[in-house]
Backbone as JSON, one array per atom type, in Angstrom:
{
  "sequence": "AYTPVVRAGNWLVVSGQVGLADGKIVSGGLAGELRQALANLEAQLATQGATLGDVVKTTVFLRHMSDYVLMNEIYVKAFGDHRPARSAIGVAELPIGALVEVEAWAWVGE",
  "N": [[88.9, 75.97, 107.15], [89.73, 77.11, 104.87], [89.81, 79.94, 102.9], [88.6, 81.32, 100.08], [88.95, 83.86, 98.82], [90.36, 86.93, 99.82], [89.99, 90.23, 100.91], [92.28, 92.78, 101.24], [92.65, 95.78, 102.09], [93.27, 97.6, 99.26], [93.76, 95.39, 97.82], [93.11, 92.14, 96.45], [93.42, 88.86, 97.42], [93.64, 85.8, 96.08], [93.14, 82.54, 96.91], [94.83, 79.45, 96.08], [93.57, 77.96, 93.18], [92.18, 75.07, 91.83], [91.45, 72.67, 89.22], [88.62, 72.17, 89.73], [85.27, 71.16, 89.56], [81.9, 70.89, 90.32], [82.57, 69.47, 92.61], [84.53, 67.68, 91.84], [87.68, 66.88, 90.26], [88.14, 68.05, 87.01], [87.98, 66.43, 83.78], [90.43, 65.85, 81.15], [93.09, 66.24, 81.57], [96.07, 68.22, 82.08], [95.37, 70.47, 80.48], [92.51, 70.63, 80.6], [92.17, 70.85, 83.39], [93.6, 73.23, 83.95], [92.2, 75.17, 82.48], [89.75, 75.08, 83.86], [90.63, 75.77, 86.45], [91.44, 78.41, 86.0], [88.98, 79.5, 85.27], [87.68, 79.19, 87.7], [89.26, 80.9, 89.25], [88.66, 83.32, 88.0], [85.94, 83.45, 88.66], [86.07, 83.71, 91.46], [87.32, 86.22, 91.66], [85.3, 87.77, 90.52], [83.36, 87.73, 92.52], [84.09, 89.79, 94.07], [83.9, 91.95, 92.48], [85.93, 92.17, 90.61], [88.2, 91.42, 87.85], [90.08, 89.24, 85.61], [91.73, 91.06, 84.42], [92.47, 92.74, 86.47], [94.37, 91.42, 87.87], [97.62, 91.29, 89.16], [99.68, 89.64, 89.86], [100.5, 86.24, 89.62], [100.81, 82.87, 90.77], [101.72, 79.82, 89.54], [101.36, 76.51, 90.16], [102.81, 73.55, 89.26], [102.38, 70.12, 88.78], [103.92, 68.66, 87.08], [106.73, 69.82, 85.57], [107.2, 69.49, 82.93], [104.86, 70.13, 81.71], [104.92, 72.82, 81.26], [105.07, 74.33, 78.79], [102.56, 73.83, 77.54], [100.91, 74.76, 79.61], [101.61, 77.48, 79.53], [100.62, 78.29, 77.01], [97.81, 78.01, 77.34], [97.38, 79.7, 79.54], [98.16, 82.21, 78.48], [96.16, 82.55, 76.55], [93.94, 82.82, 78.24], [94.49, 85.2, 79.68], [94.88, 87.03, 77.67], [96.02, 90.05, 76.23], [96.85, 91.11, 78.59], [99.37, 90.93, 80.98], [100.17, 89.73, 83.82], [102.65, 89.68, 86.43], [104.38, 86.61, 86.91], [105.0, 83.5, 88.51], [106.18, 80.21, 88.07], [106.05, 77.1, 89.47], [107.41, 73.97, 90.14], [106.01, 71.23, 91.79], [105.77, 68.56, 94.23], [103.32, 67.46, 94.87], [99.8, 68.16, 94.74], [96.7, 69.51, 96.13], [93.98, 67.21, 96.31], [94.89, 65.58, 94.24], [95.37, 67.16, 92.02], [96.74, 68.48, 88.92], [97.57, 71.02, 88.47], [97.65, 74.26, 89.98], [96.49, 77.53, 90.66], [97.21, 80.65, 92.02], [96.44, 84.07, 92.93], [97.07, 87.63, 93.02], [95.29, 90.61, 93.07], [94.9, 93.99, 92.17], [92.66, 96.34, 93.22], [92.33, 99.01, 93.28], [91.84, 102.37, 94.58]],
  "CA": [[90.17, 76.69, 107.23], [90.03, 77.62, 103.52], [89.11, 81.15, 102.48], [88.99, 81.41, 98.67], [89.4, 85.2, 98.44], [90.43, 87.85, 100.95], [90.29, 91.63, 100.57], [93.22, 93.43, 102.16], [92.74, 97.15, 101.58], [93.01, 97.67, 97.82], [94.21, 94.13, 97.23], [92.41, 90.87, 96.59], [94.31, 87.71, 97.39], [92.82, 84.63, 95.77], [93.81, 81.29, 97.25], [95.06, 78.55, 94.97], [92.41, 77.37, 92.53], [92.47, 73.89, 91.03], [90.44, 72.39, 88.2], [87.51, 71.52, 90.41], [83.9, 71.53, 89.18], [80.93, 69.96, 90.9], [83.21, 68.67, 93.64], [85.5, 66.73, 91.29], [88.64, 67.36, 89.27], [87.61, 67.88, 85.65], [88.77, 65.59, 82.88], [91.16, 66.61, 80.14], [94.5, 66.41, 81.94], [96.53, 69.57, 82.43], [94.6, 71.49, 79.75], [91.18, 70.74, 81.19], [92.29, 71.35, 84.76], [94.03, 74.63, 83.98], [91.07, 76.01, 82.03], [88.79, 75.14, 84.96], [91.24, 76.53, 87.54], [91.37, 79.83, 85.62], [87.57, 79.88, 85.37], [87.42, 79.31, 89.14], [89.93, 82.13, 89.67], [87.83, 84.42, 87.49], [84.7, 83.48, 89.45], [86.39, 84.27, 92.78], [87.52, 87.66, 91.47], [83.99, 88.38, 90.24], [82.6, 87.91, 93.77], [84.55, 91.05, 94.65], [83.8, 92.99, 91.45], [87.19, 92.26, 89.88], [88.36, 90.55, 86.68], [91.46, 88.84, 85.35], [92.46, 92.28, 84.08], [92.95, 93.39, 87.7], [95.41, 90.58, 88.46], [98.98, 91.8, 88.96], [100.66, 88.58, 90.15], [100.0, 84.88, 89.79], [101.74, 81.77, 90.96], [101.18, 78.58, 88.97], [102.03, 75.34, 90.71], [102.67, 72.45, 88.31], [102.8, 68.8, 89.24], [104.96, 68.23, 86.14], [107.27, 70.97, 84.86], [107.13, 69.2, 81.49], [103.61, 70.74, 81.24], [105.08, 74.27, 81.24], [104.74, 74.94, 77.49], [101.11, 73.77, 77.4], [100.36, 75.7, 80.6], [101.83, 78.84, 79.07], [99.69, 78.55, 75.91], [96.46, 78.16, 77.89], [97.44, 80.87, 80.39], [98.19, 83.4, 77.62], [94.81, 82.71, 75.97], [93.02, 83.28, 79.29], [94.78, 86.57, 80.07], [94.93, 87.92, 76.51], [97.17, 90.96, 76.19], [97.22, 91.44, 79.98], [100.47, 90.07, 81.41], [100.59, 89.9, 85.21], [103.87, 88.99, 86.83], [104.02, 85.21, 87.17], [105.98, 82.48, 88.86], [105.72, 78.83, 87.84], [106.82, 76.29, 90.41], [107.15, 72.53, 90.12], [105.74, 70.71, 93.13], [105.66, 67.11, 94.32], [101.93, 67.04, 94.99], [98.82, 69.23, 94.92], [95.48, 69.03, 96.76], [93.05, 66.29, 95.65], [95.49, 64.97, 93.06], [95.38, 68.1, 90.89], [97.97, 68.63, 88.15], [97.91, 72.44, 88.43], [96.94, 75.16, 90.9], [96.81, 78.93, 90.36], [96.8, 81.67, 92.99], [96.59, 85.4, 92.33], [96.88, 88.9, 93.71], [94.68, 91.6, 92.19], [94.8, 95.37, 92.66], [91.32, 96.84, 92.89], [92.35, 100.47, 93.32], [91.49, 103.12, 95.79]],
  "C": [[90.54, 77.31, 105.9], [89.17, 78.83, 103.22], [89.53, 81.4, 101.03], [89.48, 82.79, 98.22], [89.32, 86.11, 99.66], [90.73, 89.25, 100.41], [91.18, 92.2, 101.66], [93.46, 94.84, 101.64], [92.36, 97.16, 100.11], [93.43, 96.41, 97.08], [93.18, 93.03, 97.42], [93.46, 89.78, 96.5], [93.42, 86.49, 97.19], [93.65, 83.38, 96.04], [93.93, 80.42, 96.01], [93.78, 77.89, 94.48], [92.87, 76.18, 91.69], [91.31, 73.66, 90.07], [89.26, 71.62, 88.74], [86.18, 72.07, 89.9], [82.97, 70.46, 89.72], [81.58, 68.98, 91.87], [84.23, 67.66, 93.16], [86.47, 67.43, 90.36], [88.08, 67.07, 87.89], [88.51, 66.97, 84.84], [89.55, 66.48, 81.91], [92.6, 66.88, 80.5], [94.82, 67.85, 82.3], [95.67, 70.63, 81.75], [93.22, 71.69, 80.37], [91.23, 71.32, 82.59], [92.67, 72.81, 84.8], [92.91, 75.55, 83.52], [90.04, 76.16, 83.15], [89.35, 75.95, 86.13], [91.18, 78.03, 87.24], [89.93, 80.33, 85.65], [87.19, 80.06, 86.84], [88.06, 80.58, 89.7], [89.1, 83.34, 89.24], [86.54, 84.56, 88.29], [84.95, 84.06, 90.84], [86.62, 85.77, 92.69], [86.18, 88.37, 91.3], [83.17, 88.58, 91.51], [82.96, 89.22, 94.44], [84.54, 92.19, 93.63], [85.06, 93.17, 90.64], [87.2, 91.27, 88.72], [89.81, 90.11, 86.57], [92.33, 90.04, 84.99], [92.99, 93.03, 85.28], [94.1, 92.62, 88.36], [96.78, 91.16, 88.13], [100.04, 90.73, 89.19], [99.95, 87.25, 90.27], [101.16, 83.96, 90.14], [101.04, 80.53, 90.44], [102.03, 77.44, 89.52], [101.75, 74.17, 89.77], [103.17, 71.15, 88.92], [103.93, 68.28, 88.37], [105.47, 69.45, 85.39], [107.3, 70.74, 83.35], [105.83, 69.74, 80.89], [103.73, 72.25, 81.05], [104.64, 74.9, 79.92], [103.23, 74.95, 77.27], [100.43, 74.72, 78.37], [100.46, 77.12, 80.07], [100.86, 79.2, 77.94], [98.28, 78.82, 76.43], [96.36, 79.43, 78.73], [97.37, 82.15, 79.55], [96.82, 83.62, 76.98], [93.83, 83.27, 76.99], [93.23, 84.76, 79.61], [94.85, 87.54, 78.89], [96.19, 88.77, 76.53], [97.65, 91.38, 77.58], [98.28, 90.45, 80.45], [100.87, 90.36, 82.85], [101.95, 89.23, 85.42], [103.48, 87.56, 87.2], [105.25, 84.42, 87.59], [105.36, 81.14, 88.52], [106.64, 77.92, 88.64], [106.42, 74.83, 90.25], [107.01, 72.03, 91.55], [105.59, 69.2, 93.1], [104.22, 66.64, 94.32], [101.05, 68.27, 95.19], [97.56, 68.65, 95.55], [94.63, 68.2, 95.79], [93.58, 65.72, 94.33], [95.55, 65.85, 91.84], [96.75, 68.12, 90.21], [98.46, 70.07, 88.15], [97.07, 73.2, 89.44], [97.41, 76.57, 90.61], [96.3, 79.82, 91.48], [97.09, 83.04, 92.4], [96.43, 86.51, 93.35], [96.31, 89.88, 92.69], [94.62, 92.95, 92.9], [93.45, 95.92, 92.25], [91.21, 98.34, 93.08], [91.87, 101.07, 94.61], [90.06, 103.57, 95.76]]
}
């Protein structure tokens, strides 16, 4: 029932990515998980010929809103000067015990 990326016309919609590698949540707490989640997001975009530079909107789901400052530092490093619109939402729980999940919309043009 899970589709990691869907093309809808000129849009790519990437389902929420968590810090999963080799079937397990990576170590390193929020920092490790977020870096892996962003790498997974980048990999899903690449399957459709897109990059993080094509992302126009993200939603970051945080298990602990107290992780917001650290999340923001890691997120900014990943996206560089590119600044997609973003929402950050505190949630009670995430799949497989993750601390963070990131979903994205990317515009791939006409």
